[in-house]
Amino acid sequence: MSGRGRCPDCGSTELVEDSHYSQSQLVCSDCGCVVTEGVLTTTFSDEGNLRGLRRVRDLCRVLQLPPPFEDTAVAYYQQAYRHSGIRAARLQKKEVLVGCCVLITCRQHNWPLTMGAICTLLYADLDVFSSTYMQIVKLLGLDVPSLCLAELVKTYCSSFKLFQASPSVPAKYVEDKEKMLSRTLQLVELANETWLVTGRHPLPVITAATFLAWQSLQPAYRLSCSLARFCKLANVDLPYPASSRLQELLAVLLRMAEQLAWLRVLRLDKRSVVKHIGDLLQHRQSLVRSAFRDGTAEVETREKEPPGWGQGQGEGEVGNNSLGLPQGKRPTSPALLLPPCMLKSPKRICPAPPVSTVTGDENISDSEIEQYLRTPQEVRDFQRAQAARQAATSVPNPP
């Protein structure tokens, strides 16, 4: 503590910082003498700023971040707090601001930290945190790179409680961390190559990939385990779209399995294909190229084909039995390698129903009123009413 000077009373160099009613003070730890004092009066806004700065430092120490990270996060917090919109924000948003500054610092230094981890530490709502995070990045004009997908997989999978035997996890469900992490990374890369990650939140994709990797390592014991039970055993939350991402990954694996001769004869389904994930990932690059075709390249090829060329080609394929297909059966063509949003047909816009302005007081024409007459008595009454109306209108007005 010699850099801070000496105590004027005892000469000790053991000077420590102490906060008393939100005022930073330098106090001698040997004799208790107050060496320097803060400002005697502070405003409510200053107290909130000092409290936030302490929370930023405490969060950095809990996460065991290097000292330069702490200084950067404190600087971002001070810059953000100078804006009137942040000072006048609700208390919930100010509490979240602490985590946003720490997360921005970690992202800029490529430190593997997820938004969900900070929300768990701060007991913060994820929607409020994400909206505040985007607001701070835009407000300060910061360039924040996205977290590397491989680092995100390592960080997220490390929180799974499946790597050590415990009373809540049976021995047959315990898996080696390195094996599971390696296969999960391969499945996530496969999902990225087949457009399953683009424009989507990565955690549901990673959850589905981790589940498939875990099942494929010991399928005899784990195929009966559902995704919900897996997340419960791993002590992680089940993201809502994870089931959909799981079905999409299984569909891609089935497409790849159709390209291998020794798997094509097994007639695999979405349950049995899990047993052969290791073989499919071993030949991933070539299987993806043969199972999927580029949609843009196909359109350009069709434009260059002469008229009638495709029909002759199709007849030759139907008559070809070299693949062991039944007569008249055409081999399966590769699927288009496009984002799922482009493969699905766009939703039709339902036109708004016309606004009815019928009040019941409108006049009914003579041709239309005949549709409402049911009995002969109603017809006679209508004819008498018409005759009486004509007689009334034909009488001249008295002078």
mmCIF file with all atom_site columns, N, CA and C in Angstrom, residues 226-287:
data_model
loop_
_atom_site.group_PDB
_atom_site.id
_atom_site.type_symbol
_atom_site.label_atom_id
_atom_site.label_alt_id
_atom_site.label_comp_id
_atom_site.label_asym_id
_atom_site.label_entity_id
_atom_site.label_seq_id
_atom_site.pdbx_PDB_ins_code
_atom_site.Cartn_x
_atom_site.Cartn_y
_atom_site.Cartn_z
_atom_site.occupancy
_atom_site.B_iso_or_equiv
_atom_site.pdbx_formal_charge
_atom_site.auth_seq_id
_atom_site.auth_comp_id
_atom_site.auth_asym_id
_atom_site.auth_atom_id
_atom_site.pdbx_PDB_model_num
ATOM 1   N N  . SER A 1 226 ? -35.596 -38.879 -23.066 1.00 0.00 ? 226 SER A N  1
ATOM 2   C CA . SER A 1 226 ? -36.138 -37.761 -23.845 1.00 0.00 ? 226 SER A CA 1
ATOM 3   C C  . SER A 1 226 ? -35.291 -36.506 -23.648 1.00 0.00 ? 226 SER A C  1
ATOM 4   N N  . LEU A 1 227 ? -35.538 -35.533 -24.501 1.00 0.00 ? 227 LEU A N  1
ATOM 5   C CA . LEU A 1 227 ? -34.797 -34.267 -24.406 1.00 0.00 ? 227 LEU A CA 1
ATOM 6   C C  . LEU A 1 227 ? -35.110 -33.542 -23.103 1.00 0.00 ? 227 LEU A C  1
ATOM 7   N N  . ALA A 1 228 ? -36.366 -33.583 -22.669 1.00 0.00 ? 228 ALA A N  1
ATOM 8   C CA . ALA A 1 228 ? -36.742 -32.906 -21.421 1.00 0.00 ? 228 ALA A CA 1
ATOM 9   C C  . ALA A 1 228 ? -36.056 -33.543 -20.218 1.00 0.00 ? 228 ALA A C  1
ATOM 10  N N  . ARG A 1 229 ? -36.000 -34.880 -20.209 1.00 0.00 ? 229 ARG A N  1
ATOM 11  C CA . ARG A 1 229 ? -35.343 -35.548 -19.085 1.00 0.00 ? 229 ARG A CA 1
ATOM 12  C C  . ARG A 1 229 ? -33.835 -35.305 -19.124 1.00 0.00 ? 229 ARG A C  1
ATOM 13  N N  . PHE A 1 230 ? -33.270 -35.254 -20.319 1.00 0.00 ? 230 PHE A N  1
ATOM 14  C CA . PHE A 1 230 ? -31.834 -34.969 -20.447 1.00 0.00 ? 230 PHE A CA 1
ATOM 15  C C  . PHE A 1 230 ? -31.496 -33.612 -19.838 1.00 0.00 ? 230 PHE A C  1
ATOM 16  N N  . CYS A 1 231 ? -32.286 -32.597 -20.159 1.00 0.00 ? 231 CYS A N  1
ATOM 17  C CA . CYS A 1 231 ? -32.030 -31.266 -19.595 1.00 0.00 ? 231 CYS A CA 1
ATOM 18  C C  . CYS A 1 231 ? -32.217 -31.257 -18.083 1.00 0.00 ? 231 CYS A C  1
ATOM 19  N N  . LYS A 1 232 ? -33.157 -32.056 -17.598 1.00 0.00 ? 232 LYS A N  1
ATOM 20  C CA . LYS A 1 232 ? -33.367 -32.121 -16.153 1.00 0.00 ? 232 LYS A CA 1
ATOM 21  C C  . LYS A 1 232 ? -32.177 -32.792 -15.473 1.00 0.00 ? 232 LYS A C  1
ATOM 22  N N  . LEU A 1 233 ? -31.645 -33.867 -16.085 1.00 0.00 ? 233 LEU A N  1
ATOM 23  C CA . LEU A 1 233 ? -30.469 -34.524 -15.521 1.00 0.00 ? 233 LEU A CA 1
ATOM 24  C C  . LEU A 1 233 ? -29.246 -33.615 -15.558 1.00 0.00 ? 233 LEU A C  1
ATOM 25  N N  . ALA A 1 234 ? -29.123 -32.835 -16.650 1.00 0.00 ? 234 ALA A N  1
ATOM 26  C CA . ALA A 1 234 ? -27.970 -31.933 -16.788 1.00 0.00 ? 234 ALA A CA 1
ATOM 27  C C  . ALA A 1 234 ? -28.123 -30.661 -15.975 1.00 0.00 ? 234 ALA A C  1
ATOM 28  N N  . ASN A 1 235 ? -29.308 -30.446 -15.384 1.00 0.00 ? 235 ASN A N  1
ATOM 29  C CA . ASN A 1 235 ? -29.576 -29.263 -14.567 1.00 0.00 ? 235 ASN A CA 1
ATOM 30  C C  . ASN A 1 235 ? -29.460 -27.977 -15.383 1.00 0.00 ? 235 ASN A C  1
ATOM 31  N N  . VAL A 1 236 ? -30.037 -28.001 -16.593 1.00 0.00 ? 236 VAL A N  1
ATOM 32  C CA . VAL A 1 236 ? -30.096 -26.816 -17.453 1.00 0.00 ? 236 VAL A CA 1
ATOM 33  C C  . VAL A 1 236 ? -31.541 -26.627 -17.904 1.00 0.00 ? 236 VAL A C  1
ATOM 34  N N  . ASP A 1 237 ? -31.867 -25.407 -18.261 1.00 0.00 ? 237 ASP A N  1
ATOM 35  C CA . ASP A 1 237 ? -33.208 -25.117 -18.752 1.00 0.00 ? 237 ASP A CA 1
ATOM 36  C C  . ASP A 1 237 ? -33.366 -25.619 -20.181 1.00 0.00 ? 237 ASP A C  1
ATOM 37  N N  . LEU A 1 238 ? -34.562 -26.067 -20.500 1.00 0.00 ? 238 LEU A N  1
ATOM 38  C CA . LEU A 1 238 ? -34.870 -26.534 -21.858 1.00 0.00 ? 238 LEU A CA 1
ATOM 39  C C  . LEU A 1 238 ? -35.387 -25.361 -22.675 1.00 0.00 ? 238 LEU A C  1
ATOM 40  N N  . PRO A 1 239 ? -34.610 -24.861 -23.642 1.00 0.00 ? 239 PRO A N  1
ATOM 41  C CA . PRO A 1 239 ? -35.112 -23.755 -24.461 1.00 0.00 ? 239 PRO A CA 1
ATOM 42  C C  . PRO A 1 239 ? -36.322 -24.211 -25.272 1.00 0.00 ? 239 PRO A C  1
ATOM 43  N N  . TYR A 1 240 ? -37.243 -23.295 -25.489 1.00 0.00 ? 240 TYR A N  1
ATOM 44  C CA . TYR A 1 240 ? -38.498 -23.659 -26.144 1.00 0.00 ? 240 TYR A CA 1
ATOM 45  C C  . TYR A 1 240 ? -38.290 -24.221 -27.549 1.00 0.00 ? 240 TYR A C  1
ATOM 46  N N  . PRO A 1 241 ? -37.463 -23.607 -28.429 1.00 0.00 ? 241 PRO A N  1
ATOM 47  C CA . PRO A 1 241 ? -37.339 -24.145 -29.794 1.00 0.00 ? 241 PRO A CA 1
ATOM 48  C C  . PRO A 1 241 ? -36.385 -25.325 -29.913 1.00 0.00 ? 241 PRO A C  1
ATOM 49  N N  . ALA A 1 242 ? -35.846 -25.841 -28.808 1.00 0.00 ? 242 ALA A N  1
ATOM 50  C CA . ALA A 1 242 ? -34.850 -26.909 -28.908 1.00 0.00 ? 242 ALA A CA 1
ATOM 51  C C  . ALA A 1 242 ? -35.433 -28.170 -29.544 1.00 0.00 ? 242 ALA A C  1
ATOM 52  N N  . SER A 1 243 ? -36.699 -28.457 -29.296 1.00 0.00 ? 243 SER A N  1
ATOM 53  C CA . SER A 1 243 ? -37.323 -29.642 -29.893 1.00 0.00 ? 243 SER A CA 1
ATOM 54  C C  . SER A 1 243 ? -37.396 -29.516 -31.411 1.00 0.00 ? 243 SER A C  1
ATOM 55  N N  . SER A 1 244 ? -37.716 -28.317 -31.894 1.00 0.00 ? 244 SER A N  1
ATOM 56  C CA . SER A 1 244 ? -37.754 -28.101 -33.344 1.00 0.00 ? 244 SER A CA 1
ATOM 57  C C  . SER A 1 244 ? -36.365 -28.213 -33.955 1.00 0.00 ? 244 SER A C  1
ATOM 58  N N  . ARG A 1 245 ? -35.348 -27.650 -33.279 1.00 0.00 ? 245 ARG A N  1
ATOM 59  C CA . ARG A 1 245 ? -33.984 -27.767 -33.794 1.00 0.00 ? 245 ARG A CA 1
ATOM 60  C C  . ARG A 1 245 ? -33.519 -29.227 -33.797 1.00 0.00 ? 245 ARG A C  1
ATOM 61  N N  . LEU A 1 246 ? -33.989 -30.011 -32.826 1.00 0.00 ? 246 LEU A N  1
ATOM 62  C CA . LEU A 1 246 ? -33.635 -31.426 -32.782 1.00 0.00 ? 246 LEU A CA 1
ATOM 63  C C  . LEU A 1 246 ? -34.209 -32.164 -33.979 1.00 0.00 ? 246 LEU A C  1
ATOM 64  N N  . GLN A 1 247 ? -35.467 -31.907 -34.321 1.00 0.00 ? 247 GLN A N  1
ATOM 65  C CA . GLN A 1 247 ? -36.078 -32.560 -35.476 1.00 0.00 ? 247 GLN A CA 1
ATOM 66  C C  . GLN A 1 247 ? -35.387 -32.156 -36.772 1.00 0.00 ? 247 GLN A C  1
ATOM 67  N N  . GLU A 1 248 ? -34.974 -30.892 -36.883 1.00 0.00 ? 248 GLU A N  1
ATOM 68  C CA . GLU A 1 248 ? -34.272 -30.441 -38.089 1.00 0.00 ? 248 GLU A CA 1
ATOM 69  C C  . GLU A 1 248 ? -32.905 -31.104 -38.221 1.00 0.00 ? 248 GLU A C  1
ATOM 70  N N  . LEU A 1 249 ? -32.193 -31.259 -37.108 1.00 0.00 ? 249 LEU A N  1
ATOM 71  C CA . LEU A 1 249 ? -30.900 -31.945 -37.143 1.00 0.00 ? 249 LEU A CA 1
ATOM 72  C C  . LEU A 1 249 ? -31.056 -33.409 -37.530 1.00 0.00 ? 249 LEU A C  1
ATOM 73  N N  . LEU A 1 250 ? -32.074 -34.062 -37.004 1.00 0.00 ? 250 LEU A N  1
ATOM 74  C CA . LEU A 1 250 ? -32.317 -35.464 -37.346 1.00 0.00 ? 250 LEU A CA 1
ATOM 75  C C  . LEU A 1 250 ? -32.672 -35.612 -38.822 1.00 0.00 ? 250 LEU A C  1
ATOM 76  N N  . ALA A 1 251 ? -33.423 -34.649 -39.368 1.00 0.00 ? 251 ALA A N  1
ATOM 77  C CA . ALA A 1 251 ? -33.754 -34.701 -40.788 1.00 0.00 ? 251 ALA A CA 1
ATOM 78  C C  . ALA A 1 251 ? -32.506 -34.570 -41.655 1.00 0.00 ? 251 ALA A C  1
ATOM 79  N N  . VAL A 1 252 ? -31.577 -33.723 -41.257 1.00 0.00 ? 252 VAL A N  1
ATOM 80  C CA . VAL A 1 252 ? -30.315 -33.582 -41.995 1.00 0.00 ? 252 VAL A CA 1
ATOM 81  C C  . VAL A 1 252 ? -29.505 -34.873 -41.917 1.00 0.00 ? 252 VAL A C  1
ATOM 82  N N  . LEU A 1 253 ? -29.454 -35.493 -40.738 1.00 0.00 ? 253 LEU A N  1
ATOM 83  C CA . LEU A 1 253 ? -28.709 -36.742 -40.593 1.00 0.00 ? 253 LEU A CA 1
ATOM 84  C C  . LEU A 1 253 ? -29.320 -37.862 -41.426 1.00 0.00 ? 253 LEU A C  1
ATOM 85  N N  . LEU A 1 254 ? -30.646 -37.914 -41.515 1.00 0.00 ? 254 LEU A N  1
ATOM 86  C CA . LEU A 1 254 ? -31.293 -38.928 -42.354 1.00 0.00 ? 254 LEU A CA 1
ATOM 87  C C  . LEU A 1 254 ? -30.963 -38.718 -43.822 1.00 0.00 ? 254 LEU A C  1
ATOM 88  N N  . ARG A 1 255 ? -30.933 -37.465 -44.259 1.00 0.00 ? 255 ARG A N  1
ATOM 89  C CA . ARG A 1 255 ? -30.549 -37.177 -45.645 1.00 0.00 ? 255 ARG A CA 1
ATOM 90  C C  . ARG A 1 255 ? -29.122 -37.648 -45.926 1.00 0.00 ? 255 ARG A C  1
ATOM 91  N N  . MET A 1 256 ? -28.244 -37.433 -44.978 1.00 0.00 ? 256 MET A N  1
ATOM 92  C CA . MET A 1 256 ? -26.859 -37.863 -45.147 1.00 0.00 ? 256 MET A CA 1
ATOM 93  C C  . MET A 1 256 ? -26.753 -39.386 -45.129 1.00 0.00 ? 256 MET A C  1
ATOM 94  N N  . ALA A 1 257 ? -27.559 -40.048 -44.284 1.00 0.00 ? 257 ALA A N  1
ATOM 95  C CA . ALA A 1 257 ? -27.498 -41.512 -44.202 1.00 0.00 ? 257 ALA A CA 1
ATOM 96  C C  . ALA A 1 257 ? -27.951 -42.168 -45.494 1.00 0.00 ? 257 ALA A C  1
ATOM 97  N N  . GLU A 1 258 ? -28.832 -41.514 -46.258 1.00 0.00 ? 258 GLU A N  1
ATOM 98  C CA . GLU A 1 258 ? -29.276 -42.088 -47.528 1.00 0.00 ? 258 GLU A CA 1
ATOM 99  C C  . GLU A 1 258 ? -28.164 -42.166 -48.565 1.00 0.00 ? 258 GLU A C  1
ATOM 100 N N  . GLN A 1 259 ? -27.068 -41.451 -48.347 1.00 0.00 ? 259 GLN A N  1
ATOM 101 C CA . GLN A 1 259 ? -25.964 -41.450 -49.311 1.00 0.00 ? 259 GLN A CA 1
ATOM 102 C C  . GLN A 1 259 ? -24.958 -42.570 -49.060 1.00 0.00 ? 259 GLN A C  1
ATOM 103 N N  . LEU A 1 260 ? -25.071 -43.258 -47.920 1.00 0.00 ? 260 LEU A N  1
ATOM 104 C CA . LEU A 1 260 ? -24.162 -44.362 -47.610 1.00 0.00 ? 260 LEU A CA 1
ATOM 105 C C  . LEU A 1 260 ? -24.866 -45.689 -47.905 1.00 0.00 ? 260 LEU A C  1
ATOM 106 N N  . ALA A 1 261 ? -24.213 -46.539 -48.701 1.00 0.00 ? 261 ALA A N  1
ATOM 107 C CA . ALA A 1 261 ? -24.858 -47.769 -49.152 1.00 0.00 ? 261 ALA A CA 1
ATOM 108 C C  . ALA A 1 261 ? -25.190 -48.691 -47.986 1.00 0.00 ? 261 ALA A C  1
ATOM 109 N N  . TRP A 1 262 ? -24.286 -48.814 -46.996 1.00 0.00 ? 262 TRP A N  1
ATOM 110 C CA . TRP A 1 262 ? -24.534 -49.747 -45.897 1.00 0.00 ? 262 TRP A CA 1
ATOM 111 C C  . TRP A 1 262 ? -25.564 -49.228 -44.895 1.00 0.00 ? 262 TRP A C  1
ATOM 112 N N  . LEU A 1 263 ? -25.915 -47.946 -45.001 1.00 0.00 ? 263 LEU A N  1
ATOM 113 C CA . LEU A 1 263 ? -26.985 -47.416 -44.156 1.00 0.00 ? 263 LEU A CA 1
ATOM 114 C C  . LEU A 1 263 ? -28.303 -47.316 -44.910 1.00 0.00 ? 263 LEU A C  1
ATOM 115 N N  . ARG A 1 264 ? -28.253 -47.224 -46.240 1.00 0.00 ? 264 ARG A N  1
ATOM 116 C CA . ARG A 1 264 ? -29.485 -47.101 -47.021 1.00 0.00 ? 264 ARG A CA 1
ATOM 117 C C  . ARG A 1 264 ? -30.343 -48.352 -46.904 1.00 0.00 ? 264 ARG A C  1
ATOM 118 N N  . VAL A 1 265 ? -29.709 -49.520 -46.800 1.00 0.00 ? 265 VAL A N  1
ATOM 119 C CA . VAL A 1 265 ? -30.463 -50.778 -46.738 1.00 0.00 ? 265 VAL A CA 1
ATOM 120 C C  . VAL A 1 265 ? -31.093 -51.000 -45.362 1.00 0.00 ? 265 VAL A C  1
ATOM 121 N N  . LEU A 1 266 ? -30.690 -50.233 -44.349 1.00 0.00 ? 266 LEU A N  1
ATOM 122 C CA . LEU A 1 266 ? -31.230 -50.418 -42.997 1.00 0.00 ? 266 LEU A CA 1
ATOM 123 C C  . LEU A 1 266 ? -32.548 -49.715 -42.769 1.00 0.00 ? 266 LEU A C  1
ATOM 124 N N  . ARG A 1 267 ? -32.945 -48.838 -43.729 1.00 0.00 ? 267 ARG A N  1
ATOM 125 C CA . ARG A 1 267 ? -34.209 -48.087 -43.593 1.00 0.00 ? 267 ARG A CA 1
ATOM 126 C C  . ARG A 1 267 ? -34.267 -47.371 -42.240 1.00 0.00 ? 267 ARG A C  1
ATOM 127 N N  . LEU A 1 268 ? -33.336 -46.482 -42.029 1.00 0.00 ? 268 LEU A N  1
ATOM 128 C CA . LEU A 1 268 ? -33.224 -45.785 -40.752 1.00 0.00 ? 268 LEU A CA 1
ATOM 129 C C  . LEU A 1 268 ? -34.351 -44.794 -40.566 1.00 0.00 ? 268 LEU A C  1
ATOM 130 N N  . ASP A 1 269 ? -34.672 -44.528 -39.310 1.00 0.00 ? 269 ASP A N  1
ATOM 131 C CA . ASP A 1 269 ? -35.620 -43.476 -38.965 1.00 0.00 ? 269 ASP A CA 1
ATOM 132 C C  . ASP A 1 269 ? -34.921 -42.501 -38.017 1.00 0.00 ? 269 ASP A C  1
ATOM 133 N N  . LYS A 1 270 ? -35.677 -41.547 -37.507 1.00 0.00 ? 270 LYS A N  1
ATOM 134 C CA . LYS A 1 270 ? -35.081 -40.515 -36.653 1.00 0.00 ? 270 LYS A CA 1
ATOM 135 C C  . LYS A 1 270 ? -34.593 -41.063 -35.319 1.00 0.00 ? 270 LYS A C  1
ATOM 136 N N  . ARG A 1 271 ? -35.011 -42.249 -34.968 1.00 0.00 ? 271 ARG A N  1
ATOM 137 C CA . ARG A 1 271 ? -34.536 -42.841 -33.709 1.00 0.00 ? 271 ARG A CA 1
ATOM 138 C C  . ARG A 1 271 ? -33.275 -43.673 -33.932 1.00 0.00 ? 271 ARG A C  1
ATOM 139 N N  . SER A 1 272 ? -33.274 -44.498 -34.981 1.00 0.00 ? 272 SER A N  1
ATOM 140 C CA . SER A 1 272 ? -32.145 -45.400 -35.208 1.00 0.00 ? 272 SER A CA 1
ATOM 141 C C  . SER A 1 272 ? -30.945 -44.712 -35.850 1.00 0.00 ? 272 SER A C  1
ATOM 142 N N  . VAL A 1 273 ? -31.146 -43.541 -36.484 1.00 0.00 ? 273 VAL A N  1
ATOM 143 C CA . VAL A 1 273 ? -30.011 -42.867 -37.117 1.00 0.00 ? 273 VAL A CA 1
ATOM 144 C C  . VAL A 1 273 ? -29.022 -42.338 -36.083 1.00 0.00 ? 273 VAL A C  1
ATOM 145 N N  . VAL A 1 274 ? -29.461 -42.205 -34.843 1.00 0.00 ? 274 VAL A N  1
ATOM 146 C CA . VAL A 1 274 ? -28.571 -41.714 -33.784 1.00 0.00 ? 274 VAL A CA 1
ATOM 147 C C  . VAL A 1 274 ? -27.414 -42.679 -33.565 1.00 0.00 ? 274 VAL A C  1
ATOM 148 N N  . LYS A 1 275 ? -27.629 -43.975 -33.794 1.00 0.00 ? 275 LYS A N  1
ATOM 149 C CA . LYS A 1 275 ? -26.566 -44.953 -33.578 1.00 0.00 ? 275 LYS A CA 1
ATOM 150 C C  . LYS A 1 275 ? -25.402 -44.773 -34.557 1.00 0.00 ? 275 LYS A C  1
ATOM 151 N N  . HIS A 1 276 ? -25.642 -44.126 -35.692 1.00 0.00 ? 276 HIS A N  1
ATOM 152 C CA . HIS A 1 276 ? -24.634 -44.025 -36.742 1.00 0.00 ? 276 HIS A CA 1
ATOM 153 C C  . HIS A 1 276 ? -24.124 -42.590 -36.911 1.00 0.00 ? 276 HIS A C  1
ATOM 154 N N  . ILE A 1 277 ? -24.324 -41.757 -35.901 1.00 0.00 ? 277 ILE A N  1
ATOM 155 C CA . ILE A 1 277 ? -23.866 -40.369 -36.002 1.00 0.00 ? 277 ILE A CA 1
ATOM 156 C C  . ILE A 1 277 ? -22.349 -40.298 -36.151 1.00 0.00 ? 277 ILE A C  1
ATOM 157 N N  . GLY A 1 278 ? -21.637 -41.188 -35.484 1.00 0.00 ? 278 GLY A N  1
ATOM 158 C CA . GLY A 1 278 ? -20.187 -41.187 -35.602 1.00 0.00 ? 278 GLY A CA 1
ATOM 159 C C  . GLY A 1 278 ? -19.721 -41.399 -37.039 1.00 0.00 ? 278 GLY A C  1
ATOM 160 N N  . ASP A 1 279 ? -20.337 -42.367 -37.755 1.00 0.00 ? 279 ASP A N  1
ATOM 161 C CA . ASP A 1 279 ? -19.972 -42.613 -39.155 1.00 0.00 ? 279 ASP A CA 1
ATOM 162 C C  . ASP A 1 279 ? -20.343 -41.428 -40.035 1.00 0.00 ? 279 ASP A C  1
ATOM 163 N N  . LEU A 1 280 ? -21.497 -40.823 -39.780 1.00 0.00 ? 280 LEU A N  1
ATOM 164 C CA . LEU A 1 280 ? -21.942 -39.703 -40.611 1.00 0.00 ? 280 LEU A CA 1
ATOM 165 C C  . LEU A 1 280 ? -21.038 -38.489 -40.432 1.00 0.00 ? 280 LEU A C  1
ATOM 166 N N  . LEU A 1 281 ? -20.617 -38.241 -39.204 1.00 0.00 ? 281 LEU A N  1
ATOM 167 C CA . LEU A 1 281 ? -19.739 -37.095 -38.972 1.00 0.00 ? 281 LEU A CA 1
ATOM 168 C C  . LEU A 1 281 ? -18.335 -37.333 -39.517 1.00 0.00 ? 281 LEU A C  1
ATOM 169 N N  . GLN A 1 282 ? -17.926 -38.588 -39.598 1.00 0.00 ? 282 GLN A N  1
ATOM 170 C CA . GLN A 1 282 ? -16.593 -38.895 -40.128 1.00 0.00 ? 282 GLN A CA 1
ATOM 171 C C  . GLN A 1 282 ? -16.488 -38.520 -41.606 1.00 0.00 ? 282 GLN A C  1
ATOM 172 N N  . HIS A 1 283 ? -17.604 -38.641 -42.343 1.00 0.00 ? 283 HIS A N  1
ATOM 173 C CA . HIS A 1 283 ? -17.627 -38.299 -43.773 1.00 0.00 ? 283 HIS A CA 1
ATOM 174 C C  . HIS A 1 283 ? -18.549 -37.104 -44.012 1.00 0.00 ? 283 HIS A C  1
ATOM 175 N N  . ARG A 1 284 ? -18.531 -36.163 -43.108 1.00 0.00 ? 284 ARG A N  1
ATOM 176 C CA . ARG A 1 284 ? -19.508 -35.071 -43.132 1.00 0.00 ? 284 ARG A CA 1
ATOM 177 C C  . ARG A 1 284 ? -19.435 -34.235 -44.400 1.00 0.00 ? 284 ARG A C  1
ATOM 178 N N  . GLN A 1 285 ? -18.259 -33.828 -44.801 1.00 0.00 ? 285 GLN A N  1
ATOM 179 C CA . GLN A 1 285 ? -18.124 -32.912 -45.925 1.00 0.00 ? 285 GLN A CA 1
ATOM 180 C C  . GLN A 1 285 ? -18.668 -33.524 -47.211 1.00 0.00 ? 285 GLN A C  1
ATOM 181 N N  . SER A 1 286 ? -18.259 -34.750 -47.517 1.00 0.00 ? 286 SER A N  1
ATOM 182 C CA . SER A 1 286 ? -18.704 -35.374 -48.765 1.00 0.00 ? 286 SER A CA 1
ATOM 183 C C  . SER A 1 286 ? -20.184 -35.719 -48.728 1.00 0.00 ? 286 SER A C  1
ATOM 184 N N  . LEU A 1 287 ? -20.698 -36.116 -47.572 1.00 0.00 ? 287 LEU A N  1
ATOM 185 C CA . LEU A 1 287 ? -22.119 -36.465 -47.475 1.00 0.00 ? 287 LEU A CA 1
ATOM 186 C C  . LEU A 1 287 ? -23.012 -35.244 -47.627 1.00 0.00 ? 287 LEU A C  1
#
